[in-house]
Short mmCIF file of C-alpha atoms and ligand atoms in Angstrom, two decimals:
data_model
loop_
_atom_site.label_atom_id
_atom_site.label_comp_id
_atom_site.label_asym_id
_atom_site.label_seq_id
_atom_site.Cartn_x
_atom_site.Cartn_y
_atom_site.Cartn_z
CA UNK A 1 138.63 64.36 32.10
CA UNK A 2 138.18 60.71 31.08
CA UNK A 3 141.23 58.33 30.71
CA UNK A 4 142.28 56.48 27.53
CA UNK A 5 139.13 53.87 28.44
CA UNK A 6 137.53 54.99 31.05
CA UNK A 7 136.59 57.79 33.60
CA UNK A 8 138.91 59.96 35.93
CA UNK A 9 136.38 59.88 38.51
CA UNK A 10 134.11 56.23 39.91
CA UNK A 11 130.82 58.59 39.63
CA UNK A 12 128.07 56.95 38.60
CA UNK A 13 126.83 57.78 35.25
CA UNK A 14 123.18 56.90 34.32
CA UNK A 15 121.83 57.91 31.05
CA UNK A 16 117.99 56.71 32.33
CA UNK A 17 115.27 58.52 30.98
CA UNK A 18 117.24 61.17 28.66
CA UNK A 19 116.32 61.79 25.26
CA UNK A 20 119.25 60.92 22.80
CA UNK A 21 118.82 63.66 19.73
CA UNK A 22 122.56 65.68 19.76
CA UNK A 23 125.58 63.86 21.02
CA UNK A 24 127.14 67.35 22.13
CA UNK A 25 124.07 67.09 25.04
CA UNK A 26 126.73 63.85 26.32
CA UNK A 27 129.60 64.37 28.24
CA UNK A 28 133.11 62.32 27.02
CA UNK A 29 132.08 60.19 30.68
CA UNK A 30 128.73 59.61 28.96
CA UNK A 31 130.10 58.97 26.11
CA UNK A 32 132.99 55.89 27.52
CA UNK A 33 129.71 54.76 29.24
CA UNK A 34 127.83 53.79 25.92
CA UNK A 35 130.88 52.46 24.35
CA UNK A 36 131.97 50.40 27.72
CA UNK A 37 128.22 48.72 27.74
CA UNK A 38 128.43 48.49 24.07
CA UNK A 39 132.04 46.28 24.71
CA UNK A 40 130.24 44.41 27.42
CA UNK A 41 127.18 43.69 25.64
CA UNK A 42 128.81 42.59 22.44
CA UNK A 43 130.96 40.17 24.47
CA UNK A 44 127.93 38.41 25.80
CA UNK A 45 125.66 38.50 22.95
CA UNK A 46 123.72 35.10 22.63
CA UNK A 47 123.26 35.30 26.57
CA UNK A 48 119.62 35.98 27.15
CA UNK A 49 118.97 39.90 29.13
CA UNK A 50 115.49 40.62 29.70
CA UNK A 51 116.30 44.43 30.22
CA UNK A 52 113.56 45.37 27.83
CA UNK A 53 110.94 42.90 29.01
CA UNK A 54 107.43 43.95 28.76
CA UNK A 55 108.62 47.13 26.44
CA UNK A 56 108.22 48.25 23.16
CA UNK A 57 109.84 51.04 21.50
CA UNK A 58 108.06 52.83 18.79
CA UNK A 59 110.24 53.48 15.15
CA UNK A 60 109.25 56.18 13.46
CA UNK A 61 110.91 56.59 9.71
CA UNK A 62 110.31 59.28 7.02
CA UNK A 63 113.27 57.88 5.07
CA UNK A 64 114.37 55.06 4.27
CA UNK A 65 116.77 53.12 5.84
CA UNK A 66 118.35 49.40 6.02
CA UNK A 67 121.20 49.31 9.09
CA UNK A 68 119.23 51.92 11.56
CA UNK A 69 116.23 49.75 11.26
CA UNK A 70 117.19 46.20 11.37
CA UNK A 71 120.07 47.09 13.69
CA UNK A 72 117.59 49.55 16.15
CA UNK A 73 115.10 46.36 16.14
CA UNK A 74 117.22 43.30 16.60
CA UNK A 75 118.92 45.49 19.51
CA UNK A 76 115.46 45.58 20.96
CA UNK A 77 114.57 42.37 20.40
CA UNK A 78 117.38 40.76 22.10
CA UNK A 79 117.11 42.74 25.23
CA UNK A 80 113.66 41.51 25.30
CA UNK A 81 110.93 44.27 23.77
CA UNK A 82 109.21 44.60 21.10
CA UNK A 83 109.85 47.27 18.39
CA UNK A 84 107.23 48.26 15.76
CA UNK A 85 108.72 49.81 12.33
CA UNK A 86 106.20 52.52 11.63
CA UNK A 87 106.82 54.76 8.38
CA UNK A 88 105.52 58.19 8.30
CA UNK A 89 103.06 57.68 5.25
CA UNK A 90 101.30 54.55 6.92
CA UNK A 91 101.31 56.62 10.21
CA UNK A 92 98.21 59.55 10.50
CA UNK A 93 101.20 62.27 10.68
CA UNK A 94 101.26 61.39 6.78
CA UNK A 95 98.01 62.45 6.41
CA UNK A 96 98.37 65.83 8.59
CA UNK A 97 98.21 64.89 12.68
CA UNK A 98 100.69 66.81 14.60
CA UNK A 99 104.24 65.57 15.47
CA UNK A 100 102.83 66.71 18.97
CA UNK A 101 99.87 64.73 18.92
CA UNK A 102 101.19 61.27 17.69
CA UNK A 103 104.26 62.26 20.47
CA UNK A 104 101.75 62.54 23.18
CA UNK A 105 99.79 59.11 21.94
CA UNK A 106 102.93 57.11 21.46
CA UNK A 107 104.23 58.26 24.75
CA UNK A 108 101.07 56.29 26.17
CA UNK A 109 101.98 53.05 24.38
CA UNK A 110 105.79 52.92 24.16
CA UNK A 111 108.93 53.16 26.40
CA UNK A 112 111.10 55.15 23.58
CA UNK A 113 110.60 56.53 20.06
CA UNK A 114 113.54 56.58 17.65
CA UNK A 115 112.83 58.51 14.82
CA UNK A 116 114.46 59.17 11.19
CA UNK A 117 113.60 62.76 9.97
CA UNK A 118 113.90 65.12 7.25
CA UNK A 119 114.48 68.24 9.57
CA UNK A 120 116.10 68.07 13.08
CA UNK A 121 113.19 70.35 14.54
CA UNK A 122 110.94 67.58 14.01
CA UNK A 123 112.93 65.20 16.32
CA UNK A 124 112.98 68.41 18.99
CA UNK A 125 109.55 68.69 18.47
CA UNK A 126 108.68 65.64 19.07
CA UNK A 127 111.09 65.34 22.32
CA UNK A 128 109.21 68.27 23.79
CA UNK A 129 105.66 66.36 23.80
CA UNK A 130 106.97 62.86 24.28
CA UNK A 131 107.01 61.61 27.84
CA UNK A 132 109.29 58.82 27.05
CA UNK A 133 112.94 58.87 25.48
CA UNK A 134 113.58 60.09 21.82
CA UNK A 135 116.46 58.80 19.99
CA UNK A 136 117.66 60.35 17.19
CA UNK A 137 117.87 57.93 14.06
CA UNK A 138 119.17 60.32 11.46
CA UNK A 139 118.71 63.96 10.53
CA UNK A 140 119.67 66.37 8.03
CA UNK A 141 122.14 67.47 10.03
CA UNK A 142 123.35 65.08 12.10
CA UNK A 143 123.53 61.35 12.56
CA UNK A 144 124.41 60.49 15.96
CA UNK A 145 123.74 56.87 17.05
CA UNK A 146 125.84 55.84 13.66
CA UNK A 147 128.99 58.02 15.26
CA UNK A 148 128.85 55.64 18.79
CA UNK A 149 129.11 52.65 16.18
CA UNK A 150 132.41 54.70 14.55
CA UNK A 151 134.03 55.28 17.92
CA UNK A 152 133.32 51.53 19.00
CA UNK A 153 134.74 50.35 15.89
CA UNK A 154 137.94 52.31 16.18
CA UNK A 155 138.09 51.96 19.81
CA UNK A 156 138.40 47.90 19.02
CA UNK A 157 140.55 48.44 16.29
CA UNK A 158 143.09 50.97 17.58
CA UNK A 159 142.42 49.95 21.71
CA UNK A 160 142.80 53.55 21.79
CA UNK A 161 140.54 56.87 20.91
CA UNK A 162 142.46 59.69 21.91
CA UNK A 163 145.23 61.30 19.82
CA UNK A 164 143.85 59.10 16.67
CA UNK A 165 143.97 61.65 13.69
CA UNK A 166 139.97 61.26 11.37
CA UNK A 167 140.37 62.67 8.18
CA UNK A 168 136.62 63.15 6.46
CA UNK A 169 137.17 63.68 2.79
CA UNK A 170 133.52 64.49 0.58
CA UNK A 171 130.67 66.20 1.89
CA UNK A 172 130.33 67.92 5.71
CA UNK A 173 127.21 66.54 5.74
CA UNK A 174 125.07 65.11 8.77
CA UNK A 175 127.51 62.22 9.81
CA UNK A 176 130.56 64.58 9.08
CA UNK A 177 128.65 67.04 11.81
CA UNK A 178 128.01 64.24 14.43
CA UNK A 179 131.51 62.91 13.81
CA UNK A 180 133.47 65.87 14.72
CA UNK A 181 130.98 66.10 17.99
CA UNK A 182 132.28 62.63 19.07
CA UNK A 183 135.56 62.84 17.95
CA UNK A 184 136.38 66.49 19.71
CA UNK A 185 134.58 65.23 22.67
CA UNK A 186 137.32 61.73 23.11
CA UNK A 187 140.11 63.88 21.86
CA UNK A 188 140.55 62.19 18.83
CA UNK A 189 141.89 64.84 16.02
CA UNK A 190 139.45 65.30 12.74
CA UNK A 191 140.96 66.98 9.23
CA UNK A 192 137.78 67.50 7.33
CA UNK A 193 138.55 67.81 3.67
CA UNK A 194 135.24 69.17 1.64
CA UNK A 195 134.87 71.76 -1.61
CA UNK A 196 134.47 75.21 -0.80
CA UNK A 197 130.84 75.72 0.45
CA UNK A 198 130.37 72.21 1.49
CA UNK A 199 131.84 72.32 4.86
CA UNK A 200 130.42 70.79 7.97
CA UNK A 201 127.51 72.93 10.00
CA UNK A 202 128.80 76.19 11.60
CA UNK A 203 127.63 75.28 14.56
CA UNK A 204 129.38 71.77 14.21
CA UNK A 205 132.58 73.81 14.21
CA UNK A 206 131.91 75.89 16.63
CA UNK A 207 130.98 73.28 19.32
CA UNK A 208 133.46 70.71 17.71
CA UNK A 209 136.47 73.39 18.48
CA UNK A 210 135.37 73.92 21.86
CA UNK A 211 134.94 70.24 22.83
CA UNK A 212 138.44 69.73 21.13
CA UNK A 213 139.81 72.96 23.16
CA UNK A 214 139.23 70.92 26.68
CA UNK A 215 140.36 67.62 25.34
CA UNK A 216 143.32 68.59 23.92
CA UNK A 217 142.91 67.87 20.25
CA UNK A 218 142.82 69.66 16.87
CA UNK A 219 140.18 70.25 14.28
CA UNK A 220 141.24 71.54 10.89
CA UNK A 221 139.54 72.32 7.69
CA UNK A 222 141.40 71.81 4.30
CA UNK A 223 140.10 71.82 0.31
CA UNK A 224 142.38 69.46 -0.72
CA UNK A 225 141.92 65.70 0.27
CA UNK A 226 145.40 64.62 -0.14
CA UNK A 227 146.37 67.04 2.32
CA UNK A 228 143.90 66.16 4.77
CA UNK A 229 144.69 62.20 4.89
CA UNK A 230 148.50 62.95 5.96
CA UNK A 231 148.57 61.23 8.87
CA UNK A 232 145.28 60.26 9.43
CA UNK A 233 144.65 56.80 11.23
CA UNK A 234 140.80 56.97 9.44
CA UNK A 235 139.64 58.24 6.30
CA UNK A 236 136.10 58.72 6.44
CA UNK A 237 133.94 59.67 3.70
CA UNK A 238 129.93 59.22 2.51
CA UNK A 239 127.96 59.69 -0.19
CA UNK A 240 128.25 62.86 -2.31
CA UNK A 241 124.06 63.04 -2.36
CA UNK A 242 122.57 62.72 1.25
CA UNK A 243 118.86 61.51 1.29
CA UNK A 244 116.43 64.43 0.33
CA UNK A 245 119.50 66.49 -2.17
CA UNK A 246 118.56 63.88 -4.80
CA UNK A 247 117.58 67.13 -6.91
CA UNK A 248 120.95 68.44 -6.20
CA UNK A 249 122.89 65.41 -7.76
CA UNK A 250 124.10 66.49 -11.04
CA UNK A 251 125.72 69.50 -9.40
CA UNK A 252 126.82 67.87 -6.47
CA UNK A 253 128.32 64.87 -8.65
CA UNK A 254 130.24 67.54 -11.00
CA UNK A 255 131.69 69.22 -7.73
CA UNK A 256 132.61 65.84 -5.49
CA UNK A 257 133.57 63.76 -8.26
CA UNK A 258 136.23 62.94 -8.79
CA UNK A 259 138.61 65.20 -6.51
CA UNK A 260 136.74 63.81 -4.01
CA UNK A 261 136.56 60.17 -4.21
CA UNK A 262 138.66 57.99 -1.90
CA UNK A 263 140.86 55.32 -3.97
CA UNK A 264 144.13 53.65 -3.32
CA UNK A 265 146.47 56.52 -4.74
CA UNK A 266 144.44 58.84 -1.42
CA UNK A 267 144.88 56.03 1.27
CA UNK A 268 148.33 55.65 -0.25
CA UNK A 269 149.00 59.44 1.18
CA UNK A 270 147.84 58.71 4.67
CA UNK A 271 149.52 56.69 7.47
CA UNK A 272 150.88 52.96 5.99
CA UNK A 273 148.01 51.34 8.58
CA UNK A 274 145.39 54.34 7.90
CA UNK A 275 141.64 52.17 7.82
CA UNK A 276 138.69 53.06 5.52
CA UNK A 277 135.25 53.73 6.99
CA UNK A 278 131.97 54.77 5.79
CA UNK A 279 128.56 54.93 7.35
CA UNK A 280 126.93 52.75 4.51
CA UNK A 281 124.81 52.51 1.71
CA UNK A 282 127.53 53.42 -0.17
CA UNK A 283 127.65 54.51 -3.82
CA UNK A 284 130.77 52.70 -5.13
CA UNK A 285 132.78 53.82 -7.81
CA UNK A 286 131.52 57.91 -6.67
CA UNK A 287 132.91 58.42 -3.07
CA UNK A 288 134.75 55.21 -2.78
CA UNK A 289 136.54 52.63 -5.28
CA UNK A 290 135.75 48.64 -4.85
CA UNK A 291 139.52 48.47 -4.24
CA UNK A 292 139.12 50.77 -1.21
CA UNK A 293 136.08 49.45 0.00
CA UNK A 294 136.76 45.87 -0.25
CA UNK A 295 140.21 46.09 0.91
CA UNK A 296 141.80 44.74 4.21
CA UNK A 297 142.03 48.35 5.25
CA UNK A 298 137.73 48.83 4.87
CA UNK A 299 136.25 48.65 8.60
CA UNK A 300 132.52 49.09 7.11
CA UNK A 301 131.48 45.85 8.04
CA UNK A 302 132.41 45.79 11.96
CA UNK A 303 131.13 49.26 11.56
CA UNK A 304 127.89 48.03 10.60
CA UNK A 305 128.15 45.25 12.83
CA UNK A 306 128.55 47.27 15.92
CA UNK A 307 125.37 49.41 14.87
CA UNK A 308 123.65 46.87 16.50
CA UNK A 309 125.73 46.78 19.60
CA UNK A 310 126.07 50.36 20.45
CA UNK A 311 121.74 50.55 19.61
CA UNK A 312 122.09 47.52 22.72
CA UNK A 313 124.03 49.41 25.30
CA UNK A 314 121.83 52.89 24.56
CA UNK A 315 119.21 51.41 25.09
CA UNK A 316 119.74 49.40 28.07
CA UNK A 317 121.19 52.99 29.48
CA UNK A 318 118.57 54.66 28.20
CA UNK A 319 115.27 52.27 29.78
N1 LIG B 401 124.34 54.13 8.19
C1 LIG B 401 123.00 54.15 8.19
O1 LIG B 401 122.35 54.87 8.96
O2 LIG B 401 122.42 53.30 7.28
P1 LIG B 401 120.88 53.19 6.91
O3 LIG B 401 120.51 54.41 6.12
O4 LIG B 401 120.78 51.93 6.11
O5 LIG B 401 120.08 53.12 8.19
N1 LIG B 402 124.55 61.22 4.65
C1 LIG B 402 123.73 60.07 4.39
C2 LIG B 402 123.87 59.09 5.50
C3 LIG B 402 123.06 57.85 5.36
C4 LIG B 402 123.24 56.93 6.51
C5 LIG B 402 122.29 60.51 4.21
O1 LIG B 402 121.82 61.35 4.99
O2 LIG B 402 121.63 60.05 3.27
#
């Protein structure tokens, strides 16, 4: 069992060579190890580390994306490699080669692949016929490199993960999944709020009880938002409309909004020094008000910020 910011036991951890697609694959040891490199790598940002030198990672996108890919590239860059953006329709998979065939050839050019996907078996599938490390850059079900930027963030906020109480209000979507992974795993607490038949991944639940089981915290599902933020340290929310539900929208906006939506009168209901994150792009004035999101409560921008660090310190674990 990890301590508040560290690890029980001096075991060496390395993370070389694994493919980084489900955060519940990490142990809480793992875990501390990304966000330790990540605190270590922010401090001496400027100072030049050729960890990357002479390597280039490959990143593959289907959707789009602004803080995975600047973020994933300027992380490689200032280690040292080179990164090539490559989206899926300028790519031959867009005109019908095999995830397994462009897996095998990139493996011949490149050191690691990140990859933004419609459907998590694509990312597994292309794992299985890489040689080199896959990252996971966003699925439709989970989201995890954004979650090691969430625990950093609070981590430097609160100088503490364990015993924080989350409280996800909006959609169990892909970052809600990942988020109760990472949170269970550091024994931080997570009230997910969502309407009925919106809640997070069975799965999700099932692993995120299980991790929270050994680590000694709580995960509990409500309908009601207000009830949810009592207490909570973090209100997290996201968009109401993930990329690829853009059909579902009018339904999904008539459901979420505006029960849903986190303003002043919700963070009002949670602890007096509860913070405000969100994964970004966000759709103001749906999930979150200006007032919220603006605020001196609103951690999105270190969150952001520290996209780039945590990419830093995965990679230079991962190569
Ligand atoms: N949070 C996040 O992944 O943002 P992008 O979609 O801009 O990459
Ligand atoms: N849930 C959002 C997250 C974007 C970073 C989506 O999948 O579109």
């Amino acid at each position: 069992m990890p301590n508040e910011i560290g690890y029980a036991s001096k075991k060496k951890i390395s993370l070389k060579g694994r493919d980084f697609l489900e955060l519940q694959d990490f142990s809480a040891e793992e875990i501390w190890k990304i966000l330790k490199t990540t605190r270590t790598l922010k401090k001496y940002r400027g100072k030049k580390i050729n960890k990357l030198r002479g390597k280039s990672v490959a990143m593959i996108f289907e959707k789009p994306s602004t803080r995975t890919r600047v973020s994933f590239e300027v992380a490689v860059e200032e280690l040292g490699g080179k990164a090539l953006y490559l989206s899926r329709n300028e790519l031959q998979l867009g005109r019908g080669e095999t995830i397994a065939d462009t897996a095998r050839v990139l493996s011949r050019y490149v050191h690691l692949i990140m990859a933004r996907v419609y459907k998590y078996e694509t990312l597994e599938e292309l794992a299985s016929y890489a040689t080199v490390p896959v990252v996971n850059g966003l699925s439709d079900i989970n989201h995890p490199l954004q979650i090691l930027a969430d625990l950093y963030t609070l981590w430097e906020r609160f100088k503490k993960l364990r015993g924080l109480t989350i409280a996800w209000v909006g959609d169990g979507n892909n970052v809600c999944n990942s988020i109760l992974i990472g949170a269970s795993k550091l024994g931080l607490n997570v009230n997910v709020a969502t309407p009925p038949g919106y809640e997070p991944h069975q799965r999700y639940l099932e692993w995120s009880k299980a991790n929270a089981s050994q680590s000694g915290s709580n995960i509990n599902l409500f309908t009601d938002p207000s009830e949810a933020v009592r207490d909570a340290d973090v209100i997290m929310t996201d968009v109401f409309v993930s990329m690829g539900q853009e059909e579902e929208k009018e339904r999904r906006m008539a459901i979420f909004y505006p029960k849903y939506q986190v303003n002043m009168e919700l963070m009002a209901r949670a602890r007096a020094d509860v913070v405000f994150m969100h994964p970004l792009p966000a759709h103001r004035g749906e999930e979150v008000t200006d007032d919220v999101i603006d605020s001196e409560r609103s951690l999105v921008w270190e969150q952001a910020e520290n996209r780039l660090h945590t990419s830093k310190a995965l990679l230079y674990l991962l190569l």
